[in-house]
CSV table of C-alpha atoms in Angstrom, one decimal:
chain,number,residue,atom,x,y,z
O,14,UNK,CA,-7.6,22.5,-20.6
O,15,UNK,CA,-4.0,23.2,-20.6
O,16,UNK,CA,-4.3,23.9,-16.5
O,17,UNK,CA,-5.7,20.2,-16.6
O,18,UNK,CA,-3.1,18.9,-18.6
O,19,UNK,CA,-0.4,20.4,-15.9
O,20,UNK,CA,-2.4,19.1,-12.8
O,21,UNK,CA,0.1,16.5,-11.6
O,22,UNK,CA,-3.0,14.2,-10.5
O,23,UNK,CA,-4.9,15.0,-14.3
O,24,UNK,CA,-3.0,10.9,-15.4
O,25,UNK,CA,-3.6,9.1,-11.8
O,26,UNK,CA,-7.3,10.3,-11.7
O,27,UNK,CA,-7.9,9.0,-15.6
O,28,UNK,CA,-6.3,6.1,-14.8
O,29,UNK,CA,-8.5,5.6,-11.9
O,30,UNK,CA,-11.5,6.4,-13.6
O,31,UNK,CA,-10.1,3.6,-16.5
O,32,UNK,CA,-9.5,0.4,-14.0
O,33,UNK,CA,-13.0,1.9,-12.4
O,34,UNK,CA,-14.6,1.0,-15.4
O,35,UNK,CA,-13.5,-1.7,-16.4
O,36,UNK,CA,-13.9,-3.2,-13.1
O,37,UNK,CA,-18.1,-2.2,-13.3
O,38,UNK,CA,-17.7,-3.7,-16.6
O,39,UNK,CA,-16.8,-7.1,-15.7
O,40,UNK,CA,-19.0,-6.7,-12.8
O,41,UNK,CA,-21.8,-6.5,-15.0
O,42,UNK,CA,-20.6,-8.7,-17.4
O,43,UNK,CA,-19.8,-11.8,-15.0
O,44,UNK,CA,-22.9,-10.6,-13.1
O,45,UNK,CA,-21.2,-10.4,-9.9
O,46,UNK,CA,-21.0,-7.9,-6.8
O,47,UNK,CA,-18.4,-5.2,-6.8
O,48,UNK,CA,-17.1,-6.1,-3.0
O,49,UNK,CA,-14.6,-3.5,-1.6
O,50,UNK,CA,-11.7,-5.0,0.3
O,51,UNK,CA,-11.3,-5.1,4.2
O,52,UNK,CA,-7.9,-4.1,5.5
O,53,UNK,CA,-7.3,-3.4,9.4
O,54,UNK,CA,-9.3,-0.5,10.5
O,55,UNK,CA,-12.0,-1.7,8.3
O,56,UNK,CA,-12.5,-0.8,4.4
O,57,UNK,CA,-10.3,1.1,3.1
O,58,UNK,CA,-12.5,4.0,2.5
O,59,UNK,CA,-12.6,4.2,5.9
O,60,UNK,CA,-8.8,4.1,6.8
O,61,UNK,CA,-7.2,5.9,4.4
O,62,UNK,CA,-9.2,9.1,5.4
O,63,UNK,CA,-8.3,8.1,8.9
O,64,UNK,CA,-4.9,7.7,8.2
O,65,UNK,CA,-4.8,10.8,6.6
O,66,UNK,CA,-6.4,13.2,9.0
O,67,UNK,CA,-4.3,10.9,11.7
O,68,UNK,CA,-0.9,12.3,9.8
O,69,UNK,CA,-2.6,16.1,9.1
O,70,UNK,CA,-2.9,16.5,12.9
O,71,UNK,CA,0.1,14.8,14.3
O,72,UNK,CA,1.4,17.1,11.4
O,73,UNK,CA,0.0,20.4,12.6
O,74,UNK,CA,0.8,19.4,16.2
O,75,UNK,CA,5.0,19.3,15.6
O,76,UNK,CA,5.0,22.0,13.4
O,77,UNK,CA,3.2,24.3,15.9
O,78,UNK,CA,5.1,23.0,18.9
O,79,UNK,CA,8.2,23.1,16.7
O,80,UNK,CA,7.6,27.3,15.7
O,81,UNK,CA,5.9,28.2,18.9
O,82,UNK,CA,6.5,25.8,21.9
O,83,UNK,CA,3.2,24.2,23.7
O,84,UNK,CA,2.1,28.3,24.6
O,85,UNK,CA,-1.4,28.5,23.2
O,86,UNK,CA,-1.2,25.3,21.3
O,87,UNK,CA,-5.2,25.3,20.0
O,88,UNK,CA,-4.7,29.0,18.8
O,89,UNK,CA,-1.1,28.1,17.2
O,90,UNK,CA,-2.6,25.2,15.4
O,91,UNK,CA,-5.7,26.8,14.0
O,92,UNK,CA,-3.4,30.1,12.8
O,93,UNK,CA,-1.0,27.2,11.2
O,94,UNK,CA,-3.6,25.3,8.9
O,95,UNK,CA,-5.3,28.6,8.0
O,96,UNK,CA,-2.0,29.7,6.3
O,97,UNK,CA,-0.9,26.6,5.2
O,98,UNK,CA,-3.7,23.9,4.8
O,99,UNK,CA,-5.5,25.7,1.9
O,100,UNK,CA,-8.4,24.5,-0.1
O,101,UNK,CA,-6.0,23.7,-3.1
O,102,UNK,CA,-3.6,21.0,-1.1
O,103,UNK,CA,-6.6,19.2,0.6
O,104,UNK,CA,-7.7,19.1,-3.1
O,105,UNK,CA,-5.1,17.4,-3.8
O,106,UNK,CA,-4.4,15.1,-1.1
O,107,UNK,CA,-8.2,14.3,-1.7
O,108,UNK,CA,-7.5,13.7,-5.7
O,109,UNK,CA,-4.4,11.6,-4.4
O,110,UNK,CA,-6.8,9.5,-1.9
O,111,UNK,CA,-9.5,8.5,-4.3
O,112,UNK,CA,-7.3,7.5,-7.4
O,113,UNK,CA,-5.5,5.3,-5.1
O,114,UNK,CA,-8.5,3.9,-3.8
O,115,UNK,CA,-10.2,3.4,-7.2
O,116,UNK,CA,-7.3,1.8,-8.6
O,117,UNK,CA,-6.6,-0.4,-5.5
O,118,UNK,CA,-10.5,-1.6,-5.4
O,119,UNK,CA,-10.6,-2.5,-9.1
O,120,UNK,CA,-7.6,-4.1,-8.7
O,121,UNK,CA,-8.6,-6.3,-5.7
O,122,UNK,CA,-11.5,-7.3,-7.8
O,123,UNK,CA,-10.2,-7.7,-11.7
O,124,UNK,CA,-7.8,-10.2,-9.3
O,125,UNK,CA,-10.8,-11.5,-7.8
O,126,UNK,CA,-12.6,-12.6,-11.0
O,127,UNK,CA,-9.1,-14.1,-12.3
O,128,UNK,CA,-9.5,-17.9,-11.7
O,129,UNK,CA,-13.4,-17.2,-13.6
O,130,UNK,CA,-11.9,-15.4,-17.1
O,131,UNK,CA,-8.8,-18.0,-17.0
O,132,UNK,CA,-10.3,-21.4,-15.9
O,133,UNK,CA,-8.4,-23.9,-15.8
O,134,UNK,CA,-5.0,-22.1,-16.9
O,135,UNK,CA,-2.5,-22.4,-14.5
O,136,UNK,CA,1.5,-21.9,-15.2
O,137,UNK,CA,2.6,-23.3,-12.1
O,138,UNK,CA,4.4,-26.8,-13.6
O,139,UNK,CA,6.4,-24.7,-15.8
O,140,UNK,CA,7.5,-21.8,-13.5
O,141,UNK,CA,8.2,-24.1,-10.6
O,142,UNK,CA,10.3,-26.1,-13.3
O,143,UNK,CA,11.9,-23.4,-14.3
O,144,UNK,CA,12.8,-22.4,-10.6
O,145,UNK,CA,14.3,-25.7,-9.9
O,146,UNK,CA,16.5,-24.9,-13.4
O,147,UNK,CA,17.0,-21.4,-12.0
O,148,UNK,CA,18.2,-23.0,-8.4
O,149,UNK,CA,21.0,-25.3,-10.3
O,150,UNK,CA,18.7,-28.2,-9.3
O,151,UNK,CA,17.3,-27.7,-6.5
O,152,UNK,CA,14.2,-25.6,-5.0
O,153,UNK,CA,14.8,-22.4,-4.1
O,154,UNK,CA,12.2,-22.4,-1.2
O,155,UNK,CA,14.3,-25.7,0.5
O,156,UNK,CA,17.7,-24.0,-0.2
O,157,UNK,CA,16.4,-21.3,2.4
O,158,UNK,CA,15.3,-23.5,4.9
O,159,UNK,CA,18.7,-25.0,4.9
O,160,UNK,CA,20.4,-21.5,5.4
O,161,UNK,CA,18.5,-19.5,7.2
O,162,UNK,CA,16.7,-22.7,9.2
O,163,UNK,CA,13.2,-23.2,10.5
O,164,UNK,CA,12.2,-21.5,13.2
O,165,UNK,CA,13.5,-18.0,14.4
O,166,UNK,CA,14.0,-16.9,10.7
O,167,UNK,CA,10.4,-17.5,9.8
O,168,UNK,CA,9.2,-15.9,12.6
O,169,UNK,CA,11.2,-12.8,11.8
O,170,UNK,CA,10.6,-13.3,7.7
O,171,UNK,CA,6.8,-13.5,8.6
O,172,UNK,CA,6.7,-10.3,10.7
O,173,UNK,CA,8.7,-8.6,8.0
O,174,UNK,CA,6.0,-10.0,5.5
O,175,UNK,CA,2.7,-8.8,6.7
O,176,UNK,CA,4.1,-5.0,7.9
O,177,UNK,CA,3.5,-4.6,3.7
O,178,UNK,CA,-0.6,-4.3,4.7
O,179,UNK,CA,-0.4,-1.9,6.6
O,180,UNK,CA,3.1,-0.1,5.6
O,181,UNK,CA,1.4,0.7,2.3
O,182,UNK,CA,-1.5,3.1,3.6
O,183,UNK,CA,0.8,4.5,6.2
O,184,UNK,CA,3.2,5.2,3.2
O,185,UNK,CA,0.6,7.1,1.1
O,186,UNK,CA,-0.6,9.2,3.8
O,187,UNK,CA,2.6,10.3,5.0
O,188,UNK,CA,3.9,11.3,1.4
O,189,UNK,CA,0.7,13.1,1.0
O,190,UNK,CA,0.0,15.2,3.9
O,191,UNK,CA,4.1,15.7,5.1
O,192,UNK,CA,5.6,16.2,1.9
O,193,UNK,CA,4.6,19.9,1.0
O,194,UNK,CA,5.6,19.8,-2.2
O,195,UNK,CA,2.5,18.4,-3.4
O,196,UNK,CA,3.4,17.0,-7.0
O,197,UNK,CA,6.1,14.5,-5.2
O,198,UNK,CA,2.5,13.2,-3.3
O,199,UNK,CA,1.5,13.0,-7.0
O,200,UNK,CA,4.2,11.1,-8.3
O,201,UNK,CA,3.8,8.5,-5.3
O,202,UNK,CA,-0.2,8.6,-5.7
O,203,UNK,CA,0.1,7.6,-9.5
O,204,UNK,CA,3.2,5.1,-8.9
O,205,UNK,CA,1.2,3.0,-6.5
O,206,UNK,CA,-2.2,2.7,-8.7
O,207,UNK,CA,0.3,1.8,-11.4
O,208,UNK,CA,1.2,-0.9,-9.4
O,209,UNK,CA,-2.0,-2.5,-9.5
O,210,UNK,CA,-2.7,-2.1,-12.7
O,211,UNK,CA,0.6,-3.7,-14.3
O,212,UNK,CA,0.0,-6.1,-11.3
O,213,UNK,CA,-3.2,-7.2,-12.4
O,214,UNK,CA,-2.3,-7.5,-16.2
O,215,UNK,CA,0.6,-9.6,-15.4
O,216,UNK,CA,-2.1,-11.8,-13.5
O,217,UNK,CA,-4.0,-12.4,-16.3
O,218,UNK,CA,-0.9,-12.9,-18.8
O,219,UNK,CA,0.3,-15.8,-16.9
O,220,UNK,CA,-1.7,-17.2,-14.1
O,221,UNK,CA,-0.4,-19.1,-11.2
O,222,UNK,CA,-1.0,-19.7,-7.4
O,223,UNK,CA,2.4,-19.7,-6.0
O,224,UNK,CA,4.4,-22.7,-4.5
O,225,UNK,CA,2.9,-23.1,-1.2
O,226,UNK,CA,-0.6,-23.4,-3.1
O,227,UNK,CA,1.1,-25.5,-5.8
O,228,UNK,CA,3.5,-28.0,-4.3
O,229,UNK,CA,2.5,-27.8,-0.4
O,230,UNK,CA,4.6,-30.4,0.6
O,231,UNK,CA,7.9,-28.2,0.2
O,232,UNK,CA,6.4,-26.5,3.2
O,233,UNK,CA,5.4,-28.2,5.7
O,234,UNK,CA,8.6,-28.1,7.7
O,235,UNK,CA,7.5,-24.6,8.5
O,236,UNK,CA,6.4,-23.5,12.1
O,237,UNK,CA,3.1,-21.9,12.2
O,238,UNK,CA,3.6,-18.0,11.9
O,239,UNK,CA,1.3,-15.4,10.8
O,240,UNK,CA,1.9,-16.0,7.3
O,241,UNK,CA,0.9,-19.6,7.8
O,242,UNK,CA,-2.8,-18.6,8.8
O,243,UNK,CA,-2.8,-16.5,6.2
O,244,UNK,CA,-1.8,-18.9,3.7
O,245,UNK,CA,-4.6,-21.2,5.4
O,246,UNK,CA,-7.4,-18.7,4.9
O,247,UNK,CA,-6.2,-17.8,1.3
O,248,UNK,CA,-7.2,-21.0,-0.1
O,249,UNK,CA,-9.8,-21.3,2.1
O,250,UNK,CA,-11.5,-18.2,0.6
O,251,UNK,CA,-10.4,-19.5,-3.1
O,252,UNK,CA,-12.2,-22.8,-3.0
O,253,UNK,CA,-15.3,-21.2,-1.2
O,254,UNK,CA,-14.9,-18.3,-4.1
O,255,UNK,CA,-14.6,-21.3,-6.8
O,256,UNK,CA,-17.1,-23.0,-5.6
O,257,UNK,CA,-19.7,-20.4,-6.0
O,258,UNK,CA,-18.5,-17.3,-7.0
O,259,UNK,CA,-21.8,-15.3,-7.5
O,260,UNK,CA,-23.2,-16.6,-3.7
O,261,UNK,CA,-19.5,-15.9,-1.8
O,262,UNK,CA,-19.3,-12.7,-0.1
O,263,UNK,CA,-15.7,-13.8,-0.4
O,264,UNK,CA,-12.7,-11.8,-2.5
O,265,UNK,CA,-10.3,-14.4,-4.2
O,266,UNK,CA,-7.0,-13.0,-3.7
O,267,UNK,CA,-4.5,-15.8,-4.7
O,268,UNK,CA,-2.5,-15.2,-7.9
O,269,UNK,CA,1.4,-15.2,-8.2
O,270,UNK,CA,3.1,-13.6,-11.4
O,271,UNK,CA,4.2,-10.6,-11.1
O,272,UNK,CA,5.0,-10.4,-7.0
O,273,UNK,CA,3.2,-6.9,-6.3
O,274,UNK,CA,4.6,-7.3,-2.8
O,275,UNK,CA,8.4,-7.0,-4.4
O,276,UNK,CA,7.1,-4.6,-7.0
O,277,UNK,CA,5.6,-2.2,-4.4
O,278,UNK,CA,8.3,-2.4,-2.2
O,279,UNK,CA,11.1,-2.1,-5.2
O,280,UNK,CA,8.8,1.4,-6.3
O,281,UNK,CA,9.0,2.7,-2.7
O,282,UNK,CA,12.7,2.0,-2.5
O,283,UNK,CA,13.4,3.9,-5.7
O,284,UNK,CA,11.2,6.0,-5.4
O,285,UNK,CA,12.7,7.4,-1.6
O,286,UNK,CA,16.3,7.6,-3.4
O,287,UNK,CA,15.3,9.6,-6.6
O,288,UNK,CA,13.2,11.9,-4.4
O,289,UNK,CA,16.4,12.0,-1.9
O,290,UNK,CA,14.9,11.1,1.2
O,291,UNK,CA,16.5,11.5,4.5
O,292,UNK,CA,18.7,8.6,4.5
O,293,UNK,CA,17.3,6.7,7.2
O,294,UNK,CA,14.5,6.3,4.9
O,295,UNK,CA,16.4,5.5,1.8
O,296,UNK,CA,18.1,2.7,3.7
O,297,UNK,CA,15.0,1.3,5.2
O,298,UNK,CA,13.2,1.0,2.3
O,299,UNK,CA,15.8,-0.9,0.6
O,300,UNK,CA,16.2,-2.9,3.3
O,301,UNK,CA,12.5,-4.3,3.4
O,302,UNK,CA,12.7,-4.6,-0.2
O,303,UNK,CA,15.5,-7.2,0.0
O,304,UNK,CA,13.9,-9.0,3.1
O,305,UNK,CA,10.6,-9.1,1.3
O,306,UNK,CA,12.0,-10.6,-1.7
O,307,UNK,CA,14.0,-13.5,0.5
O,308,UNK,CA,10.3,-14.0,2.4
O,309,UNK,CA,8.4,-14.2,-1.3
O,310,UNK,CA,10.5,-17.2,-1.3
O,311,UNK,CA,11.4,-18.5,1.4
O,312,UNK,CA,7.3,-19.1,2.4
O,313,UNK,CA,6.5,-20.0,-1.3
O,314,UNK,CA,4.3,-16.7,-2.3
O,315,UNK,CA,6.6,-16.7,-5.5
O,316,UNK,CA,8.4,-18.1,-8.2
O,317,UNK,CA,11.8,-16.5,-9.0
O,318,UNK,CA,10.2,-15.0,-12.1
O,319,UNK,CA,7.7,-13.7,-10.2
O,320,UNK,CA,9.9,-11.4,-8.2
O,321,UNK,CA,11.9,-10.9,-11.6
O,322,UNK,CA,8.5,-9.5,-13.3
O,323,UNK,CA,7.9,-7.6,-10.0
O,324,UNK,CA,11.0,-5.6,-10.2
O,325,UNK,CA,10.2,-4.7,-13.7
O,326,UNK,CA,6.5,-3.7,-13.0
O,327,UNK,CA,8.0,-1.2,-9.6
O,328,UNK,CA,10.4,0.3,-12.4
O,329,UNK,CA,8.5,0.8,-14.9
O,330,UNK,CA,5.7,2.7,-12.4
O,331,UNK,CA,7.9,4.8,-10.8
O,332,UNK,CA,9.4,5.9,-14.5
O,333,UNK,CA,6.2,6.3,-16.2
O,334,UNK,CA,4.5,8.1,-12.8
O,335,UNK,CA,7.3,10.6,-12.9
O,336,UNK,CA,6.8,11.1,-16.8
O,337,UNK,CA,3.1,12.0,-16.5
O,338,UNK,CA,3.4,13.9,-13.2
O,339,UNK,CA,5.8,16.4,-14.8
O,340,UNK,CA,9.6,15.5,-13.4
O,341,UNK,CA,11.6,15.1,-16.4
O,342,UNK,CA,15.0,14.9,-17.3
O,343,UNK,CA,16.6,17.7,-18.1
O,344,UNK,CA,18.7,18.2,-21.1
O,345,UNK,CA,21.3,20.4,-22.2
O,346,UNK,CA,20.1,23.3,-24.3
O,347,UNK,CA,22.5,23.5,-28.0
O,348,UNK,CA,24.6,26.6,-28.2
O,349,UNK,CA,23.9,27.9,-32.0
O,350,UNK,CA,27.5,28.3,-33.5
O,351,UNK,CA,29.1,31.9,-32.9
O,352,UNK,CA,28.6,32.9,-36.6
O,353,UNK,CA,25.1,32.7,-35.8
O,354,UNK,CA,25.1,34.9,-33.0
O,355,UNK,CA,23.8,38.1,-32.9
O,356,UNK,CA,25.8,41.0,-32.0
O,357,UNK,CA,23.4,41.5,-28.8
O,358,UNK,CA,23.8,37.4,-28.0
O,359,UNK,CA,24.3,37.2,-24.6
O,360,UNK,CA,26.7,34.1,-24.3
O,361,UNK,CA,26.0,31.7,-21.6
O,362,UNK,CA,28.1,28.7,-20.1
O,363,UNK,CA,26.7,25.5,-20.3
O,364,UNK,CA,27.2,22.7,-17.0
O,365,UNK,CA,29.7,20.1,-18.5
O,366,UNK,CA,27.2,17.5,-16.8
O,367,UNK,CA,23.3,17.7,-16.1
O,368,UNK,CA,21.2,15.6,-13.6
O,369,UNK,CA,20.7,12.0,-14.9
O,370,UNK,CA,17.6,11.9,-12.3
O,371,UNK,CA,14.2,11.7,-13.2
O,372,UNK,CA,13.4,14.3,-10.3
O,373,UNK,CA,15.3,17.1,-12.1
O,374,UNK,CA,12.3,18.7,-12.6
O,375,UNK,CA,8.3,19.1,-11.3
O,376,UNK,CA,5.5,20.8,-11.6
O,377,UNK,CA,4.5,23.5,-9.4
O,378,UNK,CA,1.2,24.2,-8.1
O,379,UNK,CA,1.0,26.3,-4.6
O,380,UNK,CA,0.8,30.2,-4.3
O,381,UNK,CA,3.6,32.5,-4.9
O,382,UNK,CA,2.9,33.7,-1.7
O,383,UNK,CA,4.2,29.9,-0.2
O,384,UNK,CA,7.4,30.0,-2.6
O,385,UNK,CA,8.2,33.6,-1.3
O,386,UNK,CA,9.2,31.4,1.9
O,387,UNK,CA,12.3,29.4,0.6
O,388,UNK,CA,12.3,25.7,1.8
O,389,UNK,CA,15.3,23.7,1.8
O,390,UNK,CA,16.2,21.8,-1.1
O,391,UNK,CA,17.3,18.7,-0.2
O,392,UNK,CA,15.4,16.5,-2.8
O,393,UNK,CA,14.9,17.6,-5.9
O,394,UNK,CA,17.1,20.1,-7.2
O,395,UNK,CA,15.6,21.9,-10.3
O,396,UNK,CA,12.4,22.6,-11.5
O,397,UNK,CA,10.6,22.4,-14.9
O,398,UNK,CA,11.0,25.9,-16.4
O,399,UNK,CA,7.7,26.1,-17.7
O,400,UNK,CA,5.6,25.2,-14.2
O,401,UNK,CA,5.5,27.8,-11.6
O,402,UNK,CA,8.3,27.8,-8.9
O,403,UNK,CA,5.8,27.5,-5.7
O,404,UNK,CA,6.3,23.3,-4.8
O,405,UNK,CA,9.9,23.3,-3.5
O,406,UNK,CA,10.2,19.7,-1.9
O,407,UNK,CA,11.1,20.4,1.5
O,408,UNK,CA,11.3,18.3,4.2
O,409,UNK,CA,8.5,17.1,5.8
O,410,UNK,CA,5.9,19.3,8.0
């Protein structure tokens, strides 16, 4: 039980198995279909495994070429996964794969059912009232058109918009499979399913359909983009939902408060900084943060509130995921007064400062036959003291 308790996927897999249920629940309740959401390359429990065993062998293939040139490449890359794909880090990457895909499919459809358990309650009036407020008097949305203009900026906005689908996926399975310490995979596993789970309780605390949904005509200076047909067959698939929600084959998926899109992206940000990324990654993330938060409003997804929430919900999931997969802060130990020491006390200097990051420490889980190997430590600098010292972060395979 206590090896359970340490697993750093023991939270993300409850969690999972929670949303699951309460997902069948209001399956069974509503009597509707449990419909799993299509993504490109199909479902997603058919491209997450793809993308993973997509980023395993492009993996294996620059590692071997990297130790052992293209000589023998088969042989290299067969001798490489024997020694370092063992059963234990598939397990995980597996645990990893199907929390996220639980919590990403109850999530899709506790969103789904939203406009069924709250009919009739929208907030929409009152947040785009409290935008214009926000905006010194004006709409936010229009005050974007006027700076960054019409045409080549929503072209670049929408590009920048829709590269979340996919980016998401790709994210996962490159923190899982390339990052061999695998409680990091963990913490980004369990800090993405958060994501959707805060997400869909803020839909249901104050529902709303966005401004492009609830005042159109703020909009309609905008060239057709890609975010423009999706916009088009959003609504579409709501009324046809609405209409008939037990005979659609359809998933509703318009809701506004909390912006997931700025709460993912805000996670993946902070969470590349306190893990110490390579910078190039640190600097890209926060960039598409920023740019996905100007194209939340600039194509009327959100309210400013919305992105407000959607900070909040990325904080908070990237804090609590590192809390329950085991990197803590560490603290500075007391020093008992020297009239309490023993003559045998062996005196030991204390570090005027500690770490103030939340990656100070994390649990360990590989063989001691891996740690014998040191890795550079270029993320993380300390580990828990009670967790086994075989998961140095290094840098990816």
């Amino acid at each position: 039980m206590t090896r359970l308790r340490r697993w750093p996927y023991t939270f993300a897999m409850v969690l999972a198995l929670l949303v699951g249920a309460a997902a069948v629940f209001s399956s069974l309740f509503l009597d509707l279909p449990l419909r799993d959401p299509d993504g490109f390359l199909g479902p997603s429990y058919i491209r997450l495994p793809l993308l993973v065993l997509g980023f395993i062998g492009a993996g294996l293939v620059v590692e071997t070429v990297r130790r052992n040139g293209w000589r023998n490449l088969p042989t290299s890359v067969v001798d490489i996964a024997k020694k370092e794909w063992n059963t234990h880090r598939l397990l995980c990457i597996g645990a990893g794969l199907l929390s996220f895909y639980v919590c990403y499919v109850a999530y899709r459809n506790l969103k789904s059912v939203l406009p069924v358990y709250r009919e009739g309650t929208l907030f929409d009036q009152q947040l785009f009232r409290l935008d214009h407020w926000l905006a010194g008097g004006n709409t936010p949305a229009v005050l974007l058109h006027e700076l960054l203009g019409t045409g080549i900026a929503a072209n670049l906005l929408s590009i920048a918009y829709l590269a979340y689908l996919p980016l998401i996926p790709i994210s996962l399975g490159a923190v899982l499979v390339l990052n061999r310490r695998l409680a990091v995979g963990a913490w980004y596993t369990t800090m993405l399913s958060l994501n959707w789970v805060l997400g869909t309780v803020s839909y249901y605390l104050l529902p709303s359909v966005g401004p492009v949904f609830s005042h159109a005509e703020v909009f309609r200076a905008l060239p057709d983009t890609g975010v423009s047909e999706l916009q088009e067959s959003l609504i579409d698939t709501r009324l046809d939902y609405l209409s008939n929600p037990i005979g659609s084959d359809s998933i509703q998926g318009v809701a506004a408060f909390a912006s997931l899109h700025v709460s993912v992206t805000f996670a993946a940000a902070l969470f590349m900084t306190l893990t110490k990324q390579h910078r190039a990654v640190q600097v890209f993330t926060w960039i598409f943060f920023g740019v996905t938060v100007v194209a939340t409003i600039y194509f009327g997804w959100h309210y400013i509130l919305d992105d407000i929430a959607g900070i909040g919900i990325g904080w908070a999931s990237v804090i609590l995921a590192a809390r329950v997969t085991g990197h803590r802060r560490t603290r500075p130990k007391p020093i008992a007064p020297a009239h309490e020491l023993s003559d045998s006390t062996v005196s030991l200097s204390v570090p005027d400062t500690v770490p103030s990051s939340v990656t100070d420490a994390v649990p360990d889980t590989e063989s001691d036959a891996e740690a014998a190997a040191p890795e550079p430590l270029d993320t993380i600098p300390n580990a828990a003291p009670d967790l086994a010292p075989d998961e140095r972060l290094g840098r990816p395979a």
